[in-house]
Short mmCIF file of C-alpha atoms in Angstrom, two decimals:
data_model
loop_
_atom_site.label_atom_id
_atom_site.label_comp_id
_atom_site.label_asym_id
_atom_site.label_seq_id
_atom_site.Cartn_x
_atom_site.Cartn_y
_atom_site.Cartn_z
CA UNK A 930 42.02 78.91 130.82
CA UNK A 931 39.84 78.57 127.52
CA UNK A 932 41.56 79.50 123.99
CA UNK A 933 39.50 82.44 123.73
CA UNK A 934 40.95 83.91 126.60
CA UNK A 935 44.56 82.99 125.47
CA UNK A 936 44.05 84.70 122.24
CA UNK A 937 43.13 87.85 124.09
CA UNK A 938 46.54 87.62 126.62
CA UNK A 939 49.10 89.89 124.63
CA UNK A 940 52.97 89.59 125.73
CA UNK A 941 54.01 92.24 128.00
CA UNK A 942 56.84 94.43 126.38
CA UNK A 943 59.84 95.70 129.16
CA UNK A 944 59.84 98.90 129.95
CA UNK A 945 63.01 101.12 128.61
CA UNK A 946 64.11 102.48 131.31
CA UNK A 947 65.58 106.06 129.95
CA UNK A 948 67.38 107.70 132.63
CA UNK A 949 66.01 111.32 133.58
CA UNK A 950 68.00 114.25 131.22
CA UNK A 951 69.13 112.08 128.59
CA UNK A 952 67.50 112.59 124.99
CA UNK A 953 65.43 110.02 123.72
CA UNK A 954 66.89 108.23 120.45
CA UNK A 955 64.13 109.61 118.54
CA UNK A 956 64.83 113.12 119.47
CA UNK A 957 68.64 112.60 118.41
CA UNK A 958 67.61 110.92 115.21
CA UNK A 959 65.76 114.00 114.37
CA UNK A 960 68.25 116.50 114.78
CA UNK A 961 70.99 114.25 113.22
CA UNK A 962 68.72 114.14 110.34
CA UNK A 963 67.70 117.27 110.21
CA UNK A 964 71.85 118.44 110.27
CA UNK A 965 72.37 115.97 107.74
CA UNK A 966 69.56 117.72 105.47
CA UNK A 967 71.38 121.61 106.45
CA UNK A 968 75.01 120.22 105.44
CA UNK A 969 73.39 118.61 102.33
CA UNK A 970 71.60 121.92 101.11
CA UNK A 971 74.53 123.90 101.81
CA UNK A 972 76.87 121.39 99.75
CA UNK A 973 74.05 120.54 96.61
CA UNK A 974 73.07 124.44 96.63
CA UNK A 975 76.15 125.93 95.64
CA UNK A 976 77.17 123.24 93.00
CA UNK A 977 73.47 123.04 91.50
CA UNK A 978 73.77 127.06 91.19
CA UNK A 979 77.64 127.03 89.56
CA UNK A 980 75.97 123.90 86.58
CA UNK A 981 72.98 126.35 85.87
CA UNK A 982 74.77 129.16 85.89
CA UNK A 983 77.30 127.72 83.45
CA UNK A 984 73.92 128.14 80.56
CA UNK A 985 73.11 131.29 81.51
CA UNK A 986 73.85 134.69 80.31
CA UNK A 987 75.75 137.82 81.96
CA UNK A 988 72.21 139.10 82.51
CA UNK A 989 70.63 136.19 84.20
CA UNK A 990 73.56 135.17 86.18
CA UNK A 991 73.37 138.54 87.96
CA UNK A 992 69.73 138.54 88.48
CA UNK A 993 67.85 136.45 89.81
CA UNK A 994 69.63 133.58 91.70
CA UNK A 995 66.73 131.26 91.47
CA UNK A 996 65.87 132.07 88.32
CA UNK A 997 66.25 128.56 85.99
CA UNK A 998 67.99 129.52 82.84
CA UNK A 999 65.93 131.16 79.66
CA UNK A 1000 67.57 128.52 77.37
CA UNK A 1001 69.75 125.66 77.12
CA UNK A 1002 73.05 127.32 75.78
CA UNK A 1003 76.31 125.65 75.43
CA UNK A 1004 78.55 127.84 73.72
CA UNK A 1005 80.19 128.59 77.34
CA UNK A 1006 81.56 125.36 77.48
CA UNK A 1007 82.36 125.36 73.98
CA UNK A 1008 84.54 128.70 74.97
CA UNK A 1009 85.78 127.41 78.09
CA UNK A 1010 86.65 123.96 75.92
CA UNK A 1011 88.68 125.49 73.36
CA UNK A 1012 89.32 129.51 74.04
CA UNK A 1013 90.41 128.78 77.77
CA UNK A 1014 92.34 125.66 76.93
CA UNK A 1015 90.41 123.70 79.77
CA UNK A 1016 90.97 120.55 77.75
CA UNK A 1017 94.47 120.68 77.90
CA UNK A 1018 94.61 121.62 81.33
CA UNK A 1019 92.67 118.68 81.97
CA UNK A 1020 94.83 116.35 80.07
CA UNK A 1021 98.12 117.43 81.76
CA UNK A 1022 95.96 117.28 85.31
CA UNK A 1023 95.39 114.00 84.53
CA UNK A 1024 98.39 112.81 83.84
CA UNK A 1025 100.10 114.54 86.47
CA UNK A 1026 98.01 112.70 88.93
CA UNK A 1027 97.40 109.38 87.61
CA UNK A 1028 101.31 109.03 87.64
CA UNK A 1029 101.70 110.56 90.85
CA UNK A 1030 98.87 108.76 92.56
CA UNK A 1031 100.63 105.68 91.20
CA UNK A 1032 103.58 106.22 92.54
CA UNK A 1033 102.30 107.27 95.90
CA UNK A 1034 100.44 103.97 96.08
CA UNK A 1035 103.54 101.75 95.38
CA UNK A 1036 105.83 103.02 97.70
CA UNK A 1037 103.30 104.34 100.16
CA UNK A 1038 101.84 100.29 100.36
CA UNK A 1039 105.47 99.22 100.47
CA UNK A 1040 106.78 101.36 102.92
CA UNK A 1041 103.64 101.30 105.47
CA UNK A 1042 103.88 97.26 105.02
CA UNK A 1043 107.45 97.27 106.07
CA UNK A 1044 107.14 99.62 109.06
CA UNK A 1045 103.89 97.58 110.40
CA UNK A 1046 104.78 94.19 109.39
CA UNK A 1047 108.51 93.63 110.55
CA UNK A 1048 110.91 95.30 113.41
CA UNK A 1049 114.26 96.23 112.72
CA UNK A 1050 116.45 98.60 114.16
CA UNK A 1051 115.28 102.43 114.29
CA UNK A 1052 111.99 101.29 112.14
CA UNK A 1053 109.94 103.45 114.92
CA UNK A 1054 111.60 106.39 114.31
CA UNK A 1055 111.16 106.07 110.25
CA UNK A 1056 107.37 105.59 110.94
CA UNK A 1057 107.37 108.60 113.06
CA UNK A 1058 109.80 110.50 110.35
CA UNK A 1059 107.26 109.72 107.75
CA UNK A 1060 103.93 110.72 109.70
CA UNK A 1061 105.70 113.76 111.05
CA UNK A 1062 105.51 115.38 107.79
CA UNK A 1063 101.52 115.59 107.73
CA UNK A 1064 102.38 118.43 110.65
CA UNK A 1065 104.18 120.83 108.03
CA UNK A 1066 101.67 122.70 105.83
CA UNK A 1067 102.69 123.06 101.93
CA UNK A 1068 103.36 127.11 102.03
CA UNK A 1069 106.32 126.39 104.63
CA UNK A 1070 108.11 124.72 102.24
CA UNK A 1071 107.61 126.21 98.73
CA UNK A 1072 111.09 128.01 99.26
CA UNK A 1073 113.02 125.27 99.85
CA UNK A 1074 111.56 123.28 97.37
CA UNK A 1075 111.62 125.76 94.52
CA UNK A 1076 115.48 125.85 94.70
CA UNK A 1077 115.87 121.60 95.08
CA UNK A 1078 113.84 120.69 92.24
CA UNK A 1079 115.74 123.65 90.40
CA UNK A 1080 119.29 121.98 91.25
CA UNK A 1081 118.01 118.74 90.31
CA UNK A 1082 116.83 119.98 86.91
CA UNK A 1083 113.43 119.58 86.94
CA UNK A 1084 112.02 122.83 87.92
CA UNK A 1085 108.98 123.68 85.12
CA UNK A 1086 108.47 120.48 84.61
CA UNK A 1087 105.45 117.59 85.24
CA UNK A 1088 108.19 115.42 86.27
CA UNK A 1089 109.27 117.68 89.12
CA UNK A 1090 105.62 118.37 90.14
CA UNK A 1091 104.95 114.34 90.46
CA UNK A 1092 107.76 113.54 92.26
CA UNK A 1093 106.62 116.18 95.02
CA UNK A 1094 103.02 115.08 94.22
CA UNK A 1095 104.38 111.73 95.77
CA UNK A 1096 106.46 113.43 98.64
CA UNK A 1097 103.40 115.19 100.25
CA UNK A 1098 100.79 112.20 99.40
CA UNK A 1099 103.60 109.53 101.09
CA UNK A 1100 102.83 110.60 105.11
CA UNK A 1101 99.51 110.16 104.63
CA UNK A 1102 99.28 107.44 102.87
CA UNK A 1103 101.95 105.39 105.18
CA UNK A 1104 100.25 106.59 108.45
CA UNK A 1105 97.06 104.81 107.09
CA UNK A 1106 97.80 101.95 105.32
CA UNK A 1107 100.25 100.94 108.27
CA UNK A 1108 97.20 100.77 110.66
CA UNK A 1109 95.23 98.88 107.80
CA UNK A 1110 98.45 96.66 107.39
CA UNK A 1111 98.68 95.33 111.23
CA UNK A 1112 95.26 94.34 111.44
CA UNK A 1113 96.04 91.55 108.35
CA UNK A 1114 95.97 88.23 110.08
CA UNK A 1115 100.14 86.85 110.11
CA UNK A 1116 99.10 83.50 110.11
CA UNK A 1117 98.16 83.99 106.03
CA UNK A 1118 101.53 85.46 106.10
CA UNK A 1119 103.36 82.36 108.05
CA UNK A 1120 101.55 79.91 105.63
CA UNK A 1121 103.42 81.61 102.67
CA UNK A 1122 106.00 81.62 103.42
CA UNK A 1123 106.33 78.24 105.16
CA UNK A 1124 105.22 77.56 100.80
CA UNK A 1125 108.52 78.75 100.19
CA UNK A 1126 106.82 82.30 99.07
CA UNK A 1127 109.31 84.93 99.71
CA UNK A 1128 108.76 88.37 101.09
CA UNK A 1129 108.22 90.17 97.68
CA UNK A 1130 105.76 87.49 96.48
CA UNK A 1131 103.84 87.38 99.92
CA UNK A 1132 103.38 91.20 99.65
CA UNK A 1133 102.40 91.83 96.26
CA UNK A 1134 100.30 88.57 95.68
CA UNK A 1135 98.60 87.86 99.24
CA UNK A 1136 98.63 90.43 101.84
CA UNK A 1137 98.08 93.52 99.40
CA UNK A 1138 94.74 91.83 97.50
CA UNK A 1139 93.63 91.18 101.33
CA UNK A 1140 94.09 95.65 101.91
CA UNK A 1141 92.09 96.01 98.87
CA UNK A 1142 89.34 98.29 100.88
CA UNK A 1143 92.34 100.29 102.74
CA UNK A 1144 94.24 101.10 99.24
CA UNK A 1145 90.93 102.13 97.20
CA UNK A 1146 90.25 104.02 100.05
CA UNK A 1147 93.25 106.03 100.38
CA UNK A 1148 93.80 106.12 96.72
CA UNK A 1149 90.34 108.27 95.99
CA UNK A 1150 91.71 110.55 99.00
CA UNK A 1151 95.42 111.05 97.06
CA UNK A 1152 93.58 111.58 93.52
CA UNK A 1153 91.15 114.15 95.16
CA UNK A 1154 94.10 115.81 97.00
CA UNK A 1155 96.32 116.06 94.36
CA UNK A 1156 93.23 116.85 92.07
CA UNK A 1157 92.82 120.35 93.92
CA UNK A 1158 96.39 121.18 94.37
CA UNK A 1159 97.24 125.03 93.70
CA UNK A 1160 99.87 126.09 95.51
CA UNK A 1161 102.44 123.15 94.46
CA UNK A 1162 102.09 123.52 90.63
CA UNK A 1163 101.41 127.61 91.02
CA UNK A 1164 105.53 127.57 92.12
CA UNK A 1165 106.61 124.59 90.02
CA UNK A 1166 104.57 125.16 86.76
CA UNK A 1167 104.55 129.19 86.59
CA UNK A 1168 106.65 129.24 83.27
CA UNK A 1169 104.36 127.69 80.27
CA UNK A 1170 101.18 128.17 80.29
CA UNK A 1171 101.09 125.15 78.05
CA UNK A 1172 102.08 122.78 81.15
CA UNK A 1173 99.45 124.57 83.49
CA UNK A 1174 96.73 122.62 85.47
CA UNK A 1175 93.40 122.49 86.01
CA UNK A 1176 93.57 124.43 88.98
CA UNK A 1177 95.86 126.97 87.40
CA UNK A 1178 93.85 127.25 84.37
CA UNK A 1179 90.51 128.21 86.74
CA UNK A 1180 92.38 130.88 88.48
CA UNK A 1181 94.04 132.43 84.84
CA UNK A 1182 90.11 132.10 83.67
CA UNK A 1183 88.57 133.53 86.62
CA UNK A 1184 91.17 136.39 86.38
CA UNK A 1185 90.20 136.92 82.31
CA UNK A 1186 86.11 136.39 83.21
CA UNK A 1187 86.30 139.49 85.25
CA UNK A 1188 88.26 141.80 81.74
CA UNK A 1189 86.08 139.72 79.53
CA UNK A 1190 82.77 139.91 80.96
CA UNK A 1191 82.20 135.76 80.60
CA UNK A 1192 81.22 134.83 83.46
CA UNK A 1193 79.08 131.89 81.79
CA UNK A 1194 82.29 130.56 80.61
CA UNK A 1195 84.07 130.93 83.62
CA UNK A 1196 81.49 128.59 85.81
CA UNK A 1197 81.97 126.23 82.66
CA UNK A 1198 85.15 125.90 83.54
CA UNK A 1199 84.51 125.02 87.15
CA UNK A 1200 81.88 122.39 86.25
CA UNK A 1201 84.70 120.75 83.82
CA UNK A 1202 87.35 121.01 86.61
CA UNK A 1203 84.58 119.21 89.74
CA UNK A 1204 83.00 116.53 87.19
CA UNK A 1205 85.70 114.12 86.51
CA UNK A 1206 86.43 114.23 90.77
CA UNK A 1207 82.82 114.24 91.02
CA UNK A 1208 81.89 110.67 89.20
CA UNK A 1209 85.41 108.98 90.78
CA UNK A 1210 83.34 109.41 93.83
CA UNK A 1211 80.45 108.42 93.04
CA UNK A 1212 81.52 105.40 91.21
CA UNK A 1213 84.09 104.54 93.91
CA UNK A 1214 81.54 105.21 96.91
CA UNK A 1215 81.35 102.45 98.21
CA UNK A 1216 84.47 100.97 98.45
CA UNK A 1217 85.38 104.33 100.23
CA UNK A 1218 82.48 103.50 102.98
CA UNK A 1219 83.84 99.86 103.13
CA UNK A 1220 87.59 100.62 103.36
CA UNK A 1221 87.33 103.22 105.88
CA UNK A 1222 84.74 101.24 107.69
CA UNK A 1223 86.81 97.81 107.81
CA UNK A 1224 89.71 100.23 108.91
CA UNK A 1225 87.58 101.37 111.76
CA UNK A 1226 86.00 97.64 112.95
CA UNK A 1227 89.87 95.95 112.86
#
């Protein structure tokens, strides 16, 4: 055989054998795309609308939807900044859920650590006592929990609110990191503590650094949670208005928007109240995507 005729011989690809009825991967790439693209539009759409319509006027906002605004005008969120009080509700929302989150996160790591790492007596029913509560919606127990948080003494109160911030967030939290927990590797535990670490040290300074992905994971979950809580603070913060949250504050504005007639100020409001959720995602994006995926490969 001469080298011209080698150049010319071309390896023989094998043949996919697809069996009969079953969609090509191109066909499902396509219409996982193209659902992607619907569930994008719907989500962008209504969130591009609610920031445009925030420099709009009365006029524009009910005409046309499509319509870009006539001019730039900020005085909505200059009225929703000072006149609606959005900046204090924003200041106590933050609070209330930075300490909350906090707390969650401490005892949450500690607890789901405990239950996955060591066996002791009755520890399988406390892990199922803890992830039983994700079964029992909020309304069923904003009786009951009006009238303990009113015998303890801190009913109207941000104290009260975090401390059942923490309550709620803890099944959650415990039922996840646990799972994250018992996929750590014991012989980096064994190795400490044949070092003479003890159990406190171990936890805090070697096995919690290695669940880094699990706890920013869950932590952008319990800040977005507790972010959009309304029904909690609604029973718990009804008395001063001056305590109120964000999410109370949108419902008092939205209330007042439709006796005022500002509905510009109203979806300035909103914008104020999704933003500071809005870049924690983005900024924290991937670690979500890592944590949840390292969760999923262990």
């Amino acid at each position: 055989m001469t080298p011209d005729s080698l150049d010319s011989v071309r390896p023989v690809r094998p043949s996919r054998n697809v069996p009969a009825g079953r969609p090509r991967p191109g066909v499902l790439n396509g219409l996982s795309h193209a659902a992607l693209a619907v569930w994008a539009l719907l989500i962008i759409a209504p969130l591009l609308w609610t920031f445009l319509a925030s420099f709009k006027s009365n006029t524009e906002i009910f005409g046309d939807a499509l319509l870009l605004p006539g001019e730039l005008r900020l005085d909505a969120w200059g009225r929703a900044w000072s006149k609606a009080h959005v900046g204090l509700y924003l200041v106590n929302t933050v609070l209330v859920v930075s300490s909350s989150t906090f707390g969650t996160m401490i005892f949450g790591s500690m607890a789901a650590y405990v239950l996955a790492r060591y066996r002791f007596p009755g520890s399988r029913m406390v892990y199922y006592y803890f992830t039983a509560g994700m079964a029992f919606p909020v309304f069923l127990a904003l009786g009951p929990l009006f009238f303990v948080v009113e015998r303890v003494g801190l009913l109207y109160t941000h104290t009260g609110v975090v401390l059942v911030y923490i309550a709620y967030s803890l099944p959650f939290t415990i039922f996840f990191l646990a799972a994250f927990f018992r996929t750590l590797p014991e012989s980096v535990a064994e190795a400490a503590r044949i070092d003479g670490a003890s159990h406190t040290r171990t936890f805090f300074q070697i096995m919690l650094p290695m669940a880094k992905p699990g706890l920013i994971s869950i932590t952008i979950f319990n800040v977005l949670g507790q972010w959009n809580q309304y029904l909690l603070p609604l029973v718990l913060l009804a008395r001063d208005q001056e305590d109120w949250v964000i999410t109370q504050g949108i419902a008092n504005i939205s209330t007042l928007a439709g006796y005022e007639a500002d509905w510009p100020g109203l979806f300035a409001a909103v914008c104020m109240a999704i933003l500071p959720v809005l870049v924690v995602y983005v900024i924290f994006q991937r670690q979500i995507q890592s944590g949840l995926g390292a969760g999923a490969l262990k």
